[in-house]
Amino acid sequence: VEYELIEEEAISGPKLKIYSLVPLGKDHSLYESFFIEYIGQFPDEIQDIDDRLRIMGNETGLRDHFYTPNEGNPGDGVCTLFDKPEKNLRLYFILYGKVAIILGGGGPKSKTIRALQEDPKLKKENYLLRNISLCIKQSIQEKNLSLDEDGFWAEDDDAWILSV
Amino acid sequence: MDTNKRRQPRKHSNKEIAKHRADFNPQQSKIIEKRMRLAVRIEEGMKAKKWNRKSFAVEMGVNPSVVTQWLSGTHNFTSDTIFSIEEKLDITLMQLFKARPETKVQKYTIVAFANQWVPYTPIGRMLNNLQFPFGLYYSNPTNQLLFTGSKNSLTKVVSSGLMDMDTCNFYDLKINEAAPHAH
């Protein structure tokens, strides 16, 4: 599947660049699909997540204590937002220092499971981000993509299309 | 890579999501923001004291997991806890809840004279290059150039050497009142 790397305009800001991926031919990014899927069932949590992302993007930046690291393979930067016992939803993202994050999808984590692998939906979303992380790492190594304090940039718009 | 050719990812938004965002509870948004700012302020206070979560927990007489919860930006603090944290860290937290005062900038205007149409004057060329980020300017029929901005920003224009200080007069404007010529 091919995805386009995009910047989430409504929540990204000068303190933290927030990106997501739109599957080619679709209207919604992975984050927007997550948003729409759960806004009916968990409206307060979706508002909480979206507001927090916007505040991180524009005011506080990403702080270590706002997320749970090491949710993927070693070094791939896959983390979880708002992994709190009192919350239902988990949202996966890839971390790029304090500069940028790429939002994926997520879902509700049942209180009866400990590992994400026990839930097919969470496993699918988490492993997709692991693969995207690999793909971006390769693009950076091949100098198709770059990352600096202003976020991702490239010389060619083709660089935003990632085959995962 | 050549940094002159840099492109950035497309900015993406979606009307359906925007409609949902418009329905968000604004009171809840304010609470979320305050909790996050509180967590950041506590973190900065800990850094100033060179305390990590564990040492701060010892100082506060709580389990380190409680500090983790405080720093998560999701915690609903009691006033007693806030007072204790303020005392230990020598910081003020309650002031975060007050409305932020509006920043008042004293504005000034410079009047200068040109013998050509503005874009062809040295100052005009410089302003075009700089895209003049600090105010508005125009040339009226008498070739009078009028600039508004903070005294600092206007001094930059004057000190650039492209405008002779002797031909410039600073006029003190009322605070936050736009210059009459700036419309």
Short mmCIF file of C-alpha atoms in Angstrom, two decimals:
data_model
loop_
_atom_site.label_atom_id
_atom_site.label_comp_id
_atom_site.label_asym_id
_atom_site.label_seq_id
_atom_site.Cartn_x
_atom_site.Cartn_y
_atom_site.Cartn_z
CA VAL A 1 0.00 0.00 0.00
CA GLU A 2 1.22 3.51 -0.75
CA TYR A 3 0.83 6.37 1.71
CA GLU A 4 1.41 10.11 1.44
CA LEU A 5 3.12 11.83 4.34
CA ILE A 6 1.11 14.96 5.23
CA GLU A 7 1.18 17.61 7.94
CA GLU A 8 -1.94 17.68 10.13
CA GLU A 9 -2.74 21.37 9.69
CA ALA A 10 -5.21 21.79 12.57
CA ILE A 11 -2.96 20.41 15.30
CA SER A 12 0.61 20.82 14.06
CA GLY A 13 2.43 23.92 15.23
CA PRO A 14 5.74 25.66 15.86
CA LYS A 15 6.47 23.66 19.01
CA LEU A 16 5.90 20.24 17.44
CA LYS A 17 5.37 19.23 13.83
CA ILE A 18 2.57 16.69 13.67
CA TYR A 19 2.31 14.49 10.60
CA SER A 20 0.20 11.54 9.55
CA LEU A 21 -0.22 9.39 6.44
CA VAL A 22 -3.02 9.33 3.90
CA PRO A 23 -3.44 6.04 1.99
CA LEU A 24 -3.34 6.96 -1.69
CA GLY A 25 -6.85 7.38 -3.09
CA LYS A 26 -8.39 7.99 0.36
CA ASP A 27 -9.55 11.23 1.98
CA HIS A 28 -8.63 10.56 5.58
CA SER A 29 -5.23 10.25 7.19
CA LEU A 30 -4.57 7.37 9.56
CA TYR A 31 -5.13 9.77 12.47
CA GLU A 32 -8.40 11.08 11.00
CA SER A 33 -9.64 7.53 10.48
CA PHE A 34 -8.90 6.82 14.15
CA PHE A 35 -10.69 10.08 15.09
CA ILE A 36 -13.81 9.24 13.08
CA GLU A 37 -13.88 5.60 14.13
CA TYR A 38 -14.03 6.43 17.84
CA ILE A 39 -15.66 9.88 18.10
CA GLY A 40 -19.07 8.23 18.53
CA GLN A 41 -18.02 5.69 21.13
CA PHE A 42 -15.47 7.77 23.08
CA PRO A 43 -16.22 11.44 22.31
CA ASP A 44 -14.55 12.81 25.47
CA GLU A 45 -11.38 10.80 24.91
CA ILE A 46 -11.16 11.86 21.27
CA GLN A 47 -11.51 15.51 22.31
CA ASP A 48 -8.88 14.92 24.99
CA ILE A 49 -6.42 13.39 22.51
CA ASP A 50 -7.03 15.99 19.81
CA ASP A 51 -6.78 18.92 22.23
CA ARG A 52 -3.58 17.54 23.76
CA LEU A 53 -2.01 17.13 20.34
CA ARG A 54 -2.93 20.70 19.40
CA ILE A 55 -1.53 22.05 22.68
CA MET A 56 1.70 20.08 22.19
CA GLY A 57 1.95 21.38 18.64
CA ASN A 58 1.43 24.99 19.58
CA GLU A 59 2.36 25.49 23.19
CA THR A 60 4.16 22.87 25.25
CA GLY A 61 5.98 20.80 22.65
CA LEU A 62 6.42 17.09 23.27
CA ARG A 63 7.47 16.29 26.83
CA ASP A 64 8.81 12.92 27.95
CA HIS A 65 6.03 12.48 30.47
CA PHE A 66 3.24 12.97 27.92
CA TYR A 67 3.75 9.62 26.20
CA THR A 68 4.86 6.01 26.69
CA PRO A 69 8.02 5.13 24.75
CA ASN A 70 9.25 1.79 23.36
CA GLU A 71 6.01 0.39 21.99
CA GLY A 72 7.63 -1.01 18.87
CA ASN A 73 10.92 -2.62 17.90
CA PRO A 74 14.15 -1.24 19.41
CA GLY A 75 15.04 2.07 17.78
CA ASP A 76 11.97 2.44 15.57
CA GLY A 77 10.52 5.27 17.68
CA VAL A 78 7.03 3.78 17.94
CA CYS A 79 5.35 5.16 21.08
CA THR A 80 1.86 5.47 22.55
CA LEU A 81 -0.03 8.58 23.47
CA PHE A 82 -2.12 8.61 26.61
CA ASP A 83 -1.48 5.08 27.81
CA LYS A 84 -3.29 5.69 31.10
CA PRO A 85 -5.20 3.08 33.11
CA GLU A 86 -8.29 5.30 33.31
CA LYS A 87 -8.38 5.83 29.52
CA ASN A 88 -9.67 3.40 26.93
CA LEU A 89 -8.01 4.62 23.74
CA ARG A 90 -4.40 4.21 22.71
CA LEU A 91 -2.92 6.14 19.80
CA TYR A 92 0.37 5.07 18.20
CA PHE A 93 2.91 7.45 16.75
CA ILE A 94 6.53 7.53 15.59
CA LEU A 95 8.79 9.89 17.50
CA TYR A 96 11.49 12.02 15.83
CA GLY A 97 13.31 13.69 18.70
CA LYS A 98 11.48 16.70 20.07
CA VAL A 99 10.81 17.97 16.57
CA ALA A 100 8.17 15.82 14.97
CA ILE A 101 5.79 12.95 15.36
CA ILE A 102 3.94 10.88 12.78
CA LEU A 103 0.52 9.80 13.95
CA GLY A 104 -0.85 6.41 13.06
CA GLY A 105 -4.03 4.80 14.30
CA GLY A 106 -4.95 3.00 17.46
CA GLY A 107 -7.94 1.70 19.32
CA PRO A 108 -9.35 0.78 22.68
CA LYS A 109 -7.15 -1.35 24.91
CA SER A 110 -9.13 -3.79 27.00
CA LYS A 111 -8.39 -3.87 30.73
CA THR A 112 -8.08 -7.66 30.44
CA ILE A 113 -5.01 -7.64 28.18
CA ARG A 114 -1.47 -6.56 28.97
CA ALA A 115 0.34 -6.84 25.62
CA LEU A 116 -0.93 -5.08 22.51
CA GLN A 117 -0.29 -8.29 20.55
CA GLU A 118 -3.27 -9.81 22.33
CA ASP A 119 -5.60 -7.40 20.49
CA PRO A 120 -5.73 -7.83 16.68
CA LYS A 121 -6.71 -4.18 16.03
CA LEU A 122 -3.96 -2.71 18.20
CA LYS A 123 -1.45 -5.17 16.78
CA LYS A 124 -2.37 -4.20 13.20
CA GLU A 125 -2.07 -0.45 13.90
CA ASN A 126 1.15 -0.83 15.85
CA TYR A 127 2.86 -3.06 13.28
CA LEU A 128 1.85 -0.73 10.45
CA LEU A 129 3.71 2.09 12.19
CA ARG A 130 6.73 -0.16 12.74
CA ASN A 131 6.83 -0.76 8.98
CA ILE A 132 6.32 2.93 8.19
CA SER A 133 9.16 3.78 10.55
CA LEU A 134 11.45 1.40 8.64
CA CYS A 135 10.37 2.92 5.35
CA ILE A 136 11.08 6.48 6.53
CA LYS A 137 14.41 5.45 8.00
CA GLN A 138 15.37 4.04 4.61
CA SER A 139 14.23 7.22 2.81
CA ILE A 140 16.35 9.32 5.16
CA GLN A 141 19.36 7.05 4.64
CA GLU A 142 18.94 7.29 0.88
CA LYS A 143 18.70 11.09 1.25
CA ASN A 144 15.24 11.26 -0.29
CA LEU A 145 13.89 12.71 2.94
CA SER A 146 15.48 15.03 5.48
CA LEU A 147 14.56 16.13 8.95
CA ASP A 148 15.69 19.24 10.78
CA GLU A 149 14.29 21.63 13.38
CA ASP A 150 11.55 22.68 10.92
CA GLY A 151 10.38 19.11 10.39
CA PHE A 152 10.52 16.89 7.33
CA TRP A 153 11.62 18.26 4.00
CA ALA A 154 12.65 16.94 0.60
CA GLU A 155 13.74 18.24 -2.78
CA ASP A 156 11.13 16.27 -4.65
CA ASP A 157 7.42 15.88 -3.88
CA ASP A 158 7.68 12.20 -4.84
CA ALA A 159 9.53 11.71 -1.56
CA TRP A 160 6.25 12.04 0.37
CA ILE A 161 4.91 8.84 -1.15
CA LEU A 162 5.91 5.82 0.90
CA SER A 163 5.37 2.23 -0.21
CA VAL A 164 4.74 0.11 2.87
CA MET B 1 20.66 17.93 -0.36
CA ASP B 2 20.32 21.43 -1.72
CA THR B 3 18.49 23.41 0.98
CA ASN B 4 17.33 25.98 -1.59
CA LYS B 5 15.05 23.40 -3.15
CA ARG B 6 13.44 22.25 0.06
CA ARG B 7 9.79 21.28 -0.06
CA GLN B 8 7.62 20.36 2.86
CA PRO B 9 4.79 17.86 3.13
CA ARG B 10 1.37 19.07 2.07
CA LYS B 11 -0.76 20.57 4.85
CA HIS B 12 -3.83 18.42 5.17
CA SER B 13 -7.22 19.12 6.72
CA ASN B 14 -10.65 17.56 6.48
CA LYS B 15 -14.06 19.26 6.70
CA GLU B 16 -15.69 16.34 8.48
CA ILE B 17 -13.08 16.43 11.25
CA ALA B 18 -13.36 20.23 11.45
CA LYS B 19 -17.11 19.88 12.08
CA HIS B 20 -16.47 17.49 14.95
CA ARG B 21 -13.85 19.85 16.39
CA ALA B 22 -16.37 22.70 16.30
CA ASP B 23 -18.59 20.59 18.59
CA PHE B 24 -15.86 20.08 21.19
CA ASN B 25 -16.63 21.33 24.69
CA PRO B 26 -14.59 24.55 25.05
CA GLN B 27 -14.59 24.30 28.85
CA GLN B 28 -13.02 20.84 28.61
CA SER B 29 -10.39 22.18 26.20
CA LYS B 30 -9.43 24.87 28.74
CA ILE B 31 -9.11 22.28 31.53
CA ILE B 32 -6.89 20.08 29.34
CA GLU B 33 -4.66 23.04 28.50
CA LYS B 34 -4.33 24.09 32.13
CA ARG B 35 -3.44 20.57 33.26
CA MET B 36 -0.75 20.32 30.60
CA ARG B 37 0.72 23.72 31.46
CA LEU B 38 0.71 22.74 35.11
CA ALA B 39 2.65 19.56 34.34
CA VAL B 40 5.20 21.52 32.29
CA ARG B 41 5.64 24.07 35.09
CA ILE B 42 6.23 21.29 37.64
CA GLU B 43 8.74 19.64 35.33
CA GLU B 44 10.61 22.94 34.96
CA GLY B 45 10.57 23.42 38.74
CA MET B 46 12.06 19.94 39.20
CA LYS B 47 14.77 20.68 36.64
CA ALA B 48 15.64 23.93 38.43
CA LYS B 49 16.07 21.97 41.65
CA LYS B 50 17.94 19.21 39.78
CA TRP B 51 15.45 16.65 41.03
CA ASN B 52 14.37 13.61 39.05
CA ARG B 53 11.01 11.93 39.59
CA LYS B 54 12.39 9.69 42.32
CA SER B 55 14.09 12.41 44.34
CA PHE B 56 11.08 14.72 43.98
CA ALA B 57 8.83 11.88 45.17
CA VAL B 58 11.04 11.47 48.26
CA GLU B 59 10.84 15.21 48.93
CA MET B 60 7.06 15.14 48.57
CA GLY B 61 6.65 11.92 50.55
CA VAL B 62 4.82 10.13 47.72
CA ASN B 63 5.45 7.15 45.47
CA PRO B 64 7.36 7.97 42.20
CA SER B 65 4.34 6.71 40.25
CA VAL B 66 2.35 9.60 41.75
CA VAL B 67 4.88 12.08 40.35
CA THR B 68 4.60 10.34 36.99
CA GLN B 69 0.87 10.90 37.15
CA TRP B 70 1.33 14.59 38.06
CA LEU B 71 3.62 15.05 35.06
CA SER B 72 1.28 13.30 32.64
CA GLY B 73 -0.77 16.46 32.11
CA THR B 74 -3.95 14.51 32.85
CA HIS B 75 -4.01 14.76 36.64
CA ASN B 76 -6.80 16.53 38.53
CA PHE B 77 -4.86 18.21 41.37
CA THR B 78 -6.32 19.15 44.74
CA SER B 79 -5.44 22.63 45.97
CA ASP B 80 -3.54 21.06 48.90
CA THR B 81 -1.29 19.16 46.50
CA ILE B 82 -0.67 22.30 44.48
CA PHE B 83 0.26 24.26 47.61
CA SER B 84 2.69 21.50 48.71
CA ILE B 85 4.34 21.36 45.28
CA GLU B 86 4.66 25.15 45.18
CA GLU B 87 6.39 25.12 48.54
CA LYS B 88 8.81 22.29 47.69
CA LEU B 89 9.75 23.65 44.28
CA ASP B 90 9.66 27.35 45.22
CA ILE B 91 7.39 28.04 42.27
CA THR B 92 3.94 29.50 41.81
CA LEU B 93 1.37 27.37 40.07
CA MET B 94 -1.90 29.11 40.84
CA GLN B 95 -0.97 32.04 38.62
CA LEU B 96 -1.16 29.70 35.62
CA PHE B 97 -4.92 29.74 36.05
CA LYS B 98 -5.24 33.47 35.72
CA ALA B 99 -6.04 34.92 32.33
CA ARG B 100 -2.90 35.96 30.55
CA PRO B 101 -2.52 39.74 30.41
CA GLU B 102 -2.54 41.23 26.95
CA THR B 103 0.85 42.38 25.85
CA LYS B 104 0.79 46.11 25.28
CA VAL B 105 3.31 47.40 22.80
CA GLN B 106 4.12 51.05 22.70
CA LYS B 107 3.89 52.04 19.06
CA TYR B 108 5.68 54.88 17.37
CA THR B 109 5.65 56.35 13.96
CA ILE B 110 8.47 57.75 11.84
CA VAL B 111 7.89 60.44 9.32
CA ALA B 112 10.44 60.85 6.56
CA PHE B 113 10.42 62.36 3.11
CA ALA B 114 11.33 60.90 -0.23
CA ASN B 115 11.80 62.49 -3.60
CA GLN B 116 10.81 59.35 -5.51
CA TRP B 117 8.03 56.78 -5.44
CA VAL B 118 8.65 54.56 -2.38
CA PRO B 119 9.68 51.28 -4.07
CA TYR B 120 12.48 53.08 -5.92
CA THR B 121 13.99 54.70 -2.84
CA PRO B 122 16.78 52.94 -0.97
CA ILE B 123 14.48 52.46 1.99
CA GLY B 124 11.77 51.12 -0.31
CA ARG B 125 14.16 48.57 -1.80
CA MET B 126 15.29 47.54 1.66
CA LEU B 127 11.70 47.15 2.83
CA ASN B 128 10.90 45.03 -0.21
CA ASN B 129 13.86 42.81 0.60
CA LEU B 130 12.92 42.53 4.25
CA GLN B 131 9.21 42.35 3.47
CA PHE B 132 9.01 44.90 6.28
CA PRO B 133 7.84 42.67 9.13
CA PHE B 134 7.30 45.37 11.69
CA GLY B 135 4.64 47.75 10.50
CA LEU B 136 3.01 49.48 7.61
CA TYR B 137 4.28 52.16 5.31
CA TYR B 138 3.08 54.14 2.38
CA SER B 139 3.83 57.23 0.41
CA ASN B 140 1.15 59.88 0.34
CA PRO B 141 0.90 62.45 -2.44
CA THR B 142 3.49 64.66 -0.74
CA ASN B 143 6.02 61.79 -0.79
CA GLN B 144 5.87 61.58 2.96
CA LEU B 145 6.86 58.12 4.20
CA LEU B 146 5.09 56.93 7.29
CA PHE B 147 6.12 53.87 9.31
CA THR B 148 4.56 52.41 12.43
CA GLY B 149 5.95 49.82 14.80
CA SER B 150 7.72 49.45 18.10
CA LYS B 151 10.52 51.92 18.72
CA ASN B 152 12.99 49.04 18.52
CA SER B 153 11.88 47.93 15.08
CA LEU B 154 11.80 51.47 13.75
CA THR B 155 15.24 52.16 15.16
CA LYS B 156 16.45 49.19 13.09
CA VAL B 157 15.19 50.94 9.96
CA VAL B 158 16.85 54.18 10.94
CA SER B 159 20.12 52.55 12.01
CA SER B 160 20.31 50.68 8.70
CA GLY B 161 21.85 53.87 7.31
CA LEU B 162 19.35 54.01 4.49
CA MET B 163 17.39 56.66 6.31
CA ASP B 164 19.00 59.71 7.77
CA MET B 165 18.12 60.11 11.42
CA ASP B 166 17.96 63.86 10.99
CA THR B 167 15.08 63.56 8.56
CA CYS B 168 13.15 61.22 10.86
CA ASN B 169 10.93 62.21 13.71
CA PHE B 170 9.54 59.76 16.22
CA TYR B 171 5.97 60.48 17.16
CA ASP B 172 4.70 58.83 20.30
CA LEU B 173 1.36 57.16 19.66
CA LYS B 174 -1.14 56.02 22.23
CA ILE B 175 -0.73 52.46 23.43
CA ASN B 176 -2.37 49.91 21.13
CA GLU B 177 -3.85 52.61 18.99
CA ALA B 178 -3.22 52.16 15.31
CA ALA B 179 -1.68 55.10 13.57
CA PRO B 180 -4.30 57.02 11.58
CA HIS B 181 -2.29 56.46 8.41
CA ALA B 182 -1.99 52.71 8.96
CA HIS B 183 -5.45 51.89 7.67
#
